[in-house]
Coordinates of C-alpha atoms and ligand atoms in Angstrom, one line a residue:
X553 CA -0.1 75.3 123.1
X554 CA 3.6 74.3 122.6
X555 CA 6.2 75.8 125.0
X556 CA 9.8 76.6 124.1
X557 CA 12.9 77.9 125.7
X558 CA 15.3 79.7 123.4
X559 CA 18.9 79.6 124.6
X560 CA 21.0 82.3 123.0
X561 CA 18.0 84.3 122.0
X562 CA 20.0 87.5 121.6
X563 CA 22.2 86.1 118.8
X564 CA 21.7 85.8 115.1
X565 CA 19.8 82.5 115.3
X566 CA 18.0 83.5 118.5
X567 CA 16.5 86.6 117.0
X568 CA 15.3 84.7 113.9
X569 CA 13.9 82.0 116.2
X570 CA 11.8 84.5 118.0
X571 CA 10.4 85.7 114.7
X572 CA 9.6 82.1 113.8
X573 CA 8.0 81.5 117.2
X574 CA 5.8 84.5 116.6
X575 CA 4.8 83.1 113.2
X576 CA 4.0 79.7 114.8
X577 CA 2.2 81.2 117.8
X578 CA 4.5 79.2 120.3
X579 CA 4.6 80.1 123.9
X580 CA 8.1 81.3 125.1
X581 CA 9.1 79.8 128.4
X582 CA 12.5 81.2 128.8
X583 CA 15.0 83.4 127.0
X584 CA 18.7 83.4 127.7
X585 CA 21.7 85.5 126.8
X586 CA 25.4 85.9 127.7
X587 CA 26.1 89.6 128.3
X588 CA 23.8 91.4 126.0
X589 CA 21.2 92.1 128.6
X590 CA 19.9 95.2 126.8
X591 CA 18.8 93.1 123.9
X592 CA 17.4 90.4 126.3
X593 CA 15.3 93.1 128.0
X594 CA 14.0 94.4 124.7
X595 CA 13.1 90.9 123.6
X596 CA 11.2 90.2 126.9
X597 CA 9.4 93.6 126.6
X598 CA 8.5 93.0 123.0
X599 CA 6.9 89.6 123.9
X600 CA 4.9 91.3 126.7
X601 CA 3.7 94.0 124.2
X602 CA 2.7 91.8 121.3
X603 CA 1.8 88.4 122.8
X604 CA -0.9 87.0 125.0
X605 CA 0.2 87.0 128.7
X606 CA 0.3 83.1 128.9
X607 CA 2.7 83.0 125.9
X608 CA 5.3 85.4 127.3
X609 CA 8.6 84.4 128.9
X610 CA 8.5 83.6 132.6
X611 CA 12.3 83.3 132.8
X612 CA 15.1 85.6 131.6
X613 CA 18.6 84.4 132.2
X614 CA 22.1 85.9 131.7
X615 CA 25.1 83.6 131.7
X616 CA 27.0 86.3 133.6
X617 CA 26.3 86.4 137.4
X618 CA 27.7 89.9 137.5
X619 CA 24.8 91.2 135.4
X620 CA 22.1 89.6 137.5
X621 CA 21.2 92.8 139.4
X622 CA 21.2 95.0 136.3
X623 CA 18.9 92.5 134.5
X624 CA 16.6 92.1 137.5
X625 CA 16.2 95.9 137.9
X626 CA 15.6 96.3 134.2
X627 CA 12.7 93.7 134.2
X628 CA 11.4 94.5 137.7
X629 CA 8.0 95.7 136.4
X630 CA 7.3 92.4 134.5
X631 CA 6.2 89.0 136.0
X632 CA 9.6 87.5 134.9
X633 CA 12.0 85.5 137.0
X634 CA 15.5 86.7 136.5
X635 CA 18.4 84.2 136.9
X636 CA 22.1 84.2 136.2
X637 CA 24.9 81.7 135.5
X638 CA 25.4 78.6 133.5
X639 CA 23.5 76.5 136.0
X640 CA 20.4 78.7 135.4
X641 CA 20.7 78.3 131.6
X642 CA 20.7 74.6 132.1
X643 CA 17.6 74.9 134.3
X644 CA 16.0 77.0 131.6
X645 CA 16.7 74.1 129.2
X646 CA 15.2 71.6 131.6
X647 CA 12.0 73.4 132.6
X648 CA 9.2 70.9 133.0
X649 CA 6.8 73.0 130.8
X650 CA 9.1 72.9 127.8
X651 CA 7.9 70.9 124.8
X652 CA 11.1 71.7 122.9
X653 CA 14.3 73.6 123.5
X654 CA 16.2 75.6 120.9
X655 CA 19.9 75.8 121.6
X656 CA 21.4 78.7 119.7
X657 CA 24.3 79.4 122.1
X658 CA 27.6 79.7 120.4
X659 CA 30.6 77.5 121.2
X660 CA 31.2 74.7 123.6
X661 CA 29.2 76.8 126.2
X662 CA 26.2 75.2 124.5
X663 CA 27.2 71.6 125.5
X664 CA 25.9 71.6 129.1
X665 CA 22.5 73.1 128.2
X666 CA 22.2 70.5 125.4
X667 CA 22.8 67.7 127.8
X668 CA 20.4 69.3 130.4
X669 CA 17.6 69.5 127.8
X670 CA 18.1 65.9 126.7
X671 CA 18.4 64.6 130.3
X672 CA 15.1 66.3 131.1
X673 CA 13.5 64.4 128.2
X674 CA 13.0 67.5 125.9
X675 CA 13.2 67.4 122.1
X676 CA 16.1 69.6 121.1
X677 CA 16.3 71.9 118.1
X678 CA 20.0 72.2 117.8
X679 CA 21.8 75.1 116.2
X680 CA 24.8 74.8 118.5
X681 CA 26.9 72.5 116.4
X682 CA 29.8 72.7 118.9
X683 CA 27.7 70.4 121.2
X684 CA 27.9 67.6 118.7
X685 CA 31.4 68.2 117.7
X686 CA 32.8 68.2 121.3
X687 CA 30.5 65.8 122.9
X688 CA 29.0 63.8 120.0
X689 CA 28.8 60.3 121.5
X690 CA 27.7 61.6 124.9
X691 CA 25.1 63.8 123.4
X692 CA 23.7 61.0 121.2
X693 CA 23.6 58.4 123.9
X694 CA 21.9 60.9 126.2
X695 CA 19.3 61.6 123.5
X696 CA 18.8 57.8 123.0
X697 CA 18.5 57.0 126.7
X698 CA 15.9 59.7 127.2
X699 CA 14.0 58.8 124.0
X700 CA 14.1 62.3 122.6
X701 CA 14.8 63.8 119.2
X702 CA 17.7 66.1 118.1
X703 CA 16.3 68.2 115.3
X704 CA 19.0 69.9 113.2
X705 CA 18.8 73.7 112.7
X706 CA 22.1 74.1 110.8
X707 CA 20.9 74.6 107.3
X708 CA 22.9 71.8 105.6
X709 CA 21.9 69.3 108.3
X710 CA 18.3 70.4 108.1
X711 CA 18.5 69.9 104.3
X712 CA 19.9 66.4 104.7
X713 CA 17.3 65.6 107.3
X714 CA 14.5 66.9 105.0
X715 CA 15.8 64.9 102.1
X716 CA 15.8 61.6 104.1
X717 CA 12.3 62.1 105.4
X718 CA 10.9 60.4 102.3
X719 CA 13.2 57.3 102.4
X720 CA 12.1 54.1 104.0
X721 CA 15.5 53.8 105.8
X722 CA 18.6 55.9 106.3
X723 CA 20.5 53.0 104.8
X724 CA 19.2 54.0 101.4
X725 CA 21.6 56.9 101.5
X726 CA 24.9 56.1 99.8
X727 CA 26.5 59.5 100.2
X728 CA 25.9 62.9 101.7
X729 CA 26.7 65.9 99.5
X730 CA 27.3 68.6 102.1
X731 CA 27.2 72.0 100.4
X732 CA 29.5 74.9 101.2
X733 CA 29.4 78.5 100.0
X734 CA 33.2 78.6 99.9
X735 CA 33.1 81.7 102.0
X736 CA 34.5 85.1 101.2
X737 CA 38.0 83.8 100.3
X738 CA 36.9 81.1 97.8
X739 CA 39.6 80.6 95.1
X740 CA 42.3 82.4 97.2
X741 CA 45.6 80.7 98.1
X742 CA 47.6 81.0 101.4
X743 CA 49.8 83.8 100.0
X744 CA 46.6 85.9 99.3
X745 CA 45.4 85.4 102.8
X746 CA 48.4 86.5 104.8
X747 CA 47.0 90.0 105.4
X748 CA 43.3 89.4 105.7
X749 CA 41.7 91.8 108.0
X750 CA 38.9 91.1 110.6
X751 CA 36.5 93.2 108.5
X752 CA 37.2 91.2 105.3
X753 CA 36.8 87.9 107.1
X754 CA 33.5 89.1 108.6
X755 CA 32.0 89.7 105.1
X756 CA 30.1 86.5 104.2
X757 CA 28.8 86.5 100.6
X758 CA 25.4 84.9 101.3
X759 CA 24.6 84.7 105.0
X760 CA 24.4 87.2 107.9
X761 CA 25.4 85.4 111.0
X762 CA 27.2 85.8 114.4
X763 CA 30.9 86.7 114.3
X764 CA 32.3 83.3 115.4
X765 CA 30.5 81.3 112.7
X766 CA 31.3 84.0 110.1
X767 CA 35.0 83.6 110.8
X768 CA 34.5 79.8 110.8
X769 CA 33.0 80.1 107.3
X770 CA 36.0 82.1 106.1
X771 CA 38.5 79.5 107.3
X772 CA 36.2 76.6 106.3
X773 CA 36.4 75.4 109.9
X774 CA 32.6 75.7 109.8
X775 CA 32.5 73.0 107.1
X776 CA 34.9 70.9 109.2
X777 CA 32.6 71.2 112.2
X778 CA 29.6 70.5 110.0
X779 CA 31.3 67.3 108.6
X780 CA 31.7 66.0 112.1
X781 CA 28.1 67.2 113.0
X782 CA 26.8 65.3 109.9
X783 CA 28.8 62.1 110.9
X784 CA 27.1 62.1 114.3
X785 CA 23.6 63.1 113.2
X786 CA 23.4 60.7 110.2
X787 CA 25.7 57.8 111.3
X788 CA 28.2 58.4 108.5
X789 CA 32.0 58.4 108.2
X790 CA 33.9 61.4 106.6
X791 CA 34.5 59.3 103.5
X792 CA 30.7 59.0 103.0
X793 CA 30.4 62.8 102.9
X794 CA 31.5 64.8 99.9
X795 CA 31.9 68.6 100.3
X796 CA 30.5 70.4 97.3
X797 CA 31.0 74.1 96.9
X798 CA 27.7 75.7 95.9
X799 CA 28.5 79.4 95.5
X800 CA 24.9 80.8 95.6
X801 CA 23.9 78.9 98.8
X802 CA 20.6 77.9 97.0
X803 CA 21.2 74.1 97.4
X804 CA 21.4 73.6 101.1
X805 CA 22.7 70.0 100.8
X806 CA 21.9 66.8 99.0
X807 CA 21.8 63.0 99.4
X808 CA 22.9 60.4 96.9
X809 CA 20.6 57.4 97.2
X810 CA 21.8 53.9 96.5
X811 CA 19.8 53.8 93.2
X812 CA 21.7 56.8 91.9
X813 CA 18.9 59.3 92.6
X814 CA 20.1 62.6 94.1
X815 CA 17.7 64.5 96.4
X816 CA 18.4 68.2 97.1
X817 CA 16.7 70.7 99.4
X818 CA 16.8 74.2 97.9
X819 CA 15.6 77.7 98.8
X820 CA 16.8 81.2 99.4
X821 CA 19.5 81.4 102.1
X822 CA 17.1 82.2 105.0
X823 CA 17.7 80.5 108.4
X824 CA 14.1 80.9 109.4
X825 CA 13.2 77.9 107.2
X826 CA 15.5 75.3 109.0
X827 CA 14.6 76.9 112.4
X828 CA 10.9 76.5 111.7
X829 CA 11.2 73.0 110.3
X830 CA 13.0 71.9 113.5
X831 CA 10.1 73.3 115.5
X832 CA 7.2 71.9 113.4
X833 CA 8.7 68.6 112.3
X834 CA 7.3 66.3 111.0
X835 CA 4.9 68.9 109.7
X836 CA 5.4 72.1 107.7
X837 CA 3.8 75.4 108.5
X838 CA 3.4 78.4 106.3
X839 CA 6.3 80.9 106.3
X840 CA 6.9 84.0 104.1
X841 CA 10.3 83.6 102.6
X842 CA 12.1 85.3 99.8
X843 CA 11.4 83.6 96.5
X844 CA 14.1 81.9 94.4
X845 CA 13.8 82.7 90.7
X846 CA 15.8 80.1 88.8
X847 CA 15.2 82.2 85.7
X848 CA 16.9 85.2 87.3
X849 CA 19.6 83.0 88.8
X850 CA 20.4 81.5 85.3
X851 CA 22.9 79.1 86.7
X852 CA 24.1 77.4 89.8
X853 CA 27.9 77.4 90.3
X854 CA 29.7 74.5 91.8
X855 CA 33.3 73.9 92.9
X856 CA 35.7 72.1 95.2
X857 CA 36.8 72.9 98.7
X858 CA 40.6 73.6 98.8
X859 CA 42.0 71.7 101.8
X860 CA 45.6 72.8 101.1
X861 CA 44.7 76.5 101.6
X862 CA 42.0 76.0 104.3
X863 CA 43.8 73.8 106.8
X864 CA 40.9 73.7 109.3
X865 CA 38.9 71.4 107.1
X866 CA 41.6 68.8 106.8
X867 CA 42.3 69.1 110.6
X868 CA 38.6 68.3 111.4
X869 CA 38.7 65.2 109.2
X870 CA 41.8 64.1 110.9
X871 CA 40.3 64.8 114.3
X872 CA 37.3 62.7 113.5
X873 CA 39.4 59.9 112.2
X874 CA 41.5 60.0 115.4
X875 CA 38.2 59.8 117.3
X876 CA 37.5 60.2 121.0
X877 CA 38.3 63.7 122.2
X878 CA 40.2 64.9 119.1
X879 CA 37.2 66.8 117.6
X880 CA 36.9 68.6 121.0
X881 CA 40.6 69.5 120.8
X882 CA 40.1 70.9 117.2
X883 CA 37.1 72.9 118.4
X884 CA 38.7 74.3 121.5
X885 CA 41.8 75.4 119.6
X886 CA 39.6 77.0 117.0
X887 CA 37.4 78.9 119.6
X888 CA 40.6 80.3 121.2
X889 CA 42.1 81.2 117.8
X890 CA 38.9 82.9 116.5
X891 CA 38.7 85.0 119.7
X892 CA 42.3 86.0 119.3
X893 CA 41.9 86.8 115.6
X894 CA 38.8 89.0 116.3
X895 CA 40.8 90.8 119.0
X896 CA 43.5 91.5 116.4
X897 CA 46.1 89.4 118.3
X898 CA 46.9 86.8 115.6
X899 CA 46.8 86.8 111.7
X900 CA 44.1 85.0 109.8
X901 CA 46.2 82.0 108.7
X902 CA 47.3 81.4 112.3
X903 CA 43.7 80.0 113.0
X904 CA 44.2 77.0 110.7
X905 CA 47.8 76.4 111.9
X906 CA 46.6 76.5 115.5
X907 CA 43.8 73.9 114.9
X908 CA 46.2 71.6 113.0
X909 CA 48.9 72.1 115.6
X910 CA 46.6 71.2 118.5
X911 CA 45.2 68.1 116.7
X912 CA 48.8 66.9 115.9
X913 CA 50.5 67.6 119.2
X914 CA 47.9 67.1 122.0
X915 CA 47.1 63.6 123.3
X916 CA 43.8 63.9 125.2
X917 CA 43.1 61.4 128.0
X918 CA 39.8 59.4 127.7
X919 CA 37.3 58.7 125.0
X920 CA 35.0 61.7 125.6
X921 CA 32.3 59.7 127.4
X922 CA 31.9 62.2 130.2
X923 CA 31.5 65.9 130.5
X924 CA 34.5 66.3 132.7
X925 CA 36.8 64.6 130.1
X926 CA 35.4 66.8 127.4
X927 CA 35.8 70.0 129.4
X928 CA 39.4 69.0 130.3
X929 CA 40.3 68.4 126.6
X930 CA 38.8 71.8 125.7
X931 CA 40.9 73.5 128.4
X932 CA 44.0 71.7 127.1
X933 CA 43.3 72.9 123.6
X934 CA 42.8 76.5 124.8
X935 CA 46.0 76.3 126.9
X936 CA 47.9 75.1 123.8
X937 CA 46.5 78.0 121.8
X938 CA 47.3 80.6 124.5
X939 CA 50.9 79.4 124.7
X940 CA 51.3 79.5 121.0
X941 CA 49.9 83.0 120.8
X942 CA 52.3 84.2 123.5
X943 CA 55.2 82.5 121.6
X944 CA 55.8 79.9 124.2
X945 CA 54.7 76.7 122.5
Ligands
NDP1936 P1 25.7 84.7 117.9 O1 27.1 85.0 118.4 O2 25.0 85.6 117.1 O3 24.8 84.4 119.2 C1 25.2 83.5 120.2 C2 24.2 83.5 121.4 O4 24.8 82.7 122.4 C3 23.9 84.9 122.0 O5 22.6 84.9 122.5 C4 24.9 85.0 123.1 O6 24.6 85.9 124.1 C5 24.9 83.6 123.6 N1 26.1 83.2 124.3 C6 27.4 83.5 123.9 N2 28.3 83.0 124.8 C7 27.6 82.4 125.7 C8 27.9 81.7 126.9 N3 29.2 81.6 127.3 N4 27.0 81.2 127.7 C9 25.7 81.3 127.3 N5 25.3 82.0 126.2 C10 26.2 82.5 125.4 O7 25.8 83.2 117.2 P2 24.9 82.6 116.1 O8 23.4 82.9 116.4 O9 25.4 83.0 114.8 O10 25.2 81.1 116.2 C11 24.7 80.3 117.3 C12 24.9 78.8 117.0 O11 24.2 78.4 115.9 C13 26.4 78.5 116.7 O12 26.8 77.3 117.3 C14 26.5 78.5 115.2 O13 27.5 77.7 114.7 C15 25.1 77.9 114.9 N6 24.6 78.3 113.5 C16 24.4 79.6 113.3 C17 23.9 80.0 112.0 C18 23.6 81.4 111.7 O14 23.1 81.7 110.6 N7 23.9 82.4 112.5 C19 23.7 79.0 110.9 C20 24.0 77.6 111.4 C21 24.4 77.3 112.6 P3 25.0 87.5 123.9 O15 24.2 88.0 122.8 O16 24.6 88.1 125.2 O17 26.5 87.5 123.6
MG1937 MG1 25.6 75.5 108.2

C-alpha cells in the first residue's frame, strides 16, 4: 500500500486530491490545513467512515497553534494525533511512512514543507508553484541531493511532463508552448480594468480554484509564476517558452520538438487528471473524467497574452532574467497585493503595479541559495507593498 500526506487538504486541490486518493486506494498518513479546522475535521471523519482503518489519517495538523485545542477536542474520539504550527506541517511532510507527499498549500508558506519532504527523501507531487518560484534553485538542488522526484501537479506543467515522457531526451524539446486561458479579462485594456470588483476577478471562465490563484489568473500573474515554474522544472529560459492563449482550456500545454512535431496534452479542465498522474507516474490508472467532444466544441480558439495590459507577466519575465531572489520579490509583492485586493484595500490594477514596482526598486541580498535569504527577500517585498498601500513608498 502507498502512503501519502496531503498538505493543504482543505483547499481546492486538497479536496480533489482526497477524491483521487479514494479512487486509487491510497493510505492517507496526514492531512493539514491552515485555519479551516471544521473542514479538516470533516475530512478526517469521512476517511474513518469510508476507508479501512489502516488507510485513515494518523495525523491532523493546523498551521495555527491557536486552533490546536479546538482541533484536538473535535477529533478526541478518533485515533488521530493532532498537531499545530508550521514545524508540525513540515513533520507531516517528512513522516517516514510517506511514499509521496502532495503539497497543495498556497503561497510561499508551502516552501518549508516542500524542502522538508525532499530532505526526508520523499517524492513530491507539487501543486504549490510558489515553492519553485521563490526557492527554485534550492528546491531543485535539494531534490537532486536526495535523489527524489518532483512531479508537477499544475495542469500546464503536468501536460508538458506528459508530452516529454515519450522523448528519448528532454533536449529534443525546442520550445515549450505554455497555454493560458486568458482569464476573465481577456481582450480588456487597462482603462477597462480600473473598476474591476473582487467578485468579477473571482469569476474564472474555465476553472474553479482557490481565491489567490483565481486572482493570479485574472492578472496573468499565474502565467508569470508558471513561466518561472516551467523554467525550473524543464531547464528552460523564458525565451524558450511561448505563452499561447487557449481560451477553452482544452489543450493544457504543448511542446515543439526539434523535428517540428508538436505534442499536446488535452482533456476537459479537471485538476484530478494532473493530480492523479503525479501520484501514479509513470503509470496511468483509470479515472472517470468529463468527456471532451471535439464535435460539440467545433473549434479551439487561440490568442496572444497582452503584457502591456497585464503587467505581472512582464514583471515575472524580468524577475527571472534578473535571477537570484528577484522571482521571490515578485512573488512576495504579489501575495501582499492579492491579499490587499481581496480585502478591498487596493484596486485591481495596483496588483500589477506593485509587482513591477517591487522588482524594479528592491535590491535583494544574496542569490537565494538558503531559506533565510529567501524569507528575508519575501519580507522585504511585503514591506515594500505595505508601504505602498499606506501611501508611504
Ligand atoms: P486554496 O486556497 O483553495 O487552498 C490552500 C490550502 O493551503 C488550504 O488547505 C489552506 O488551509 C492551506 N494553507 C493556506 N495558508 C497556509 C499556511 N500559511 N500554512 C499552511 N497551510 C496553509 O488553494 P488552491 O488549492 O487553489 O491552490 C493550492 C496551490 O496549488 C497553490 O499554490 C496554487 O497556485 C496551486 N494550483 C492550484 C490549482 C487549482 O486548480 N486550485 C491549479 C494549479 C495549481 P485553509 O483551508 O485552512 O485555509
Ligand atoms: Mg496552471
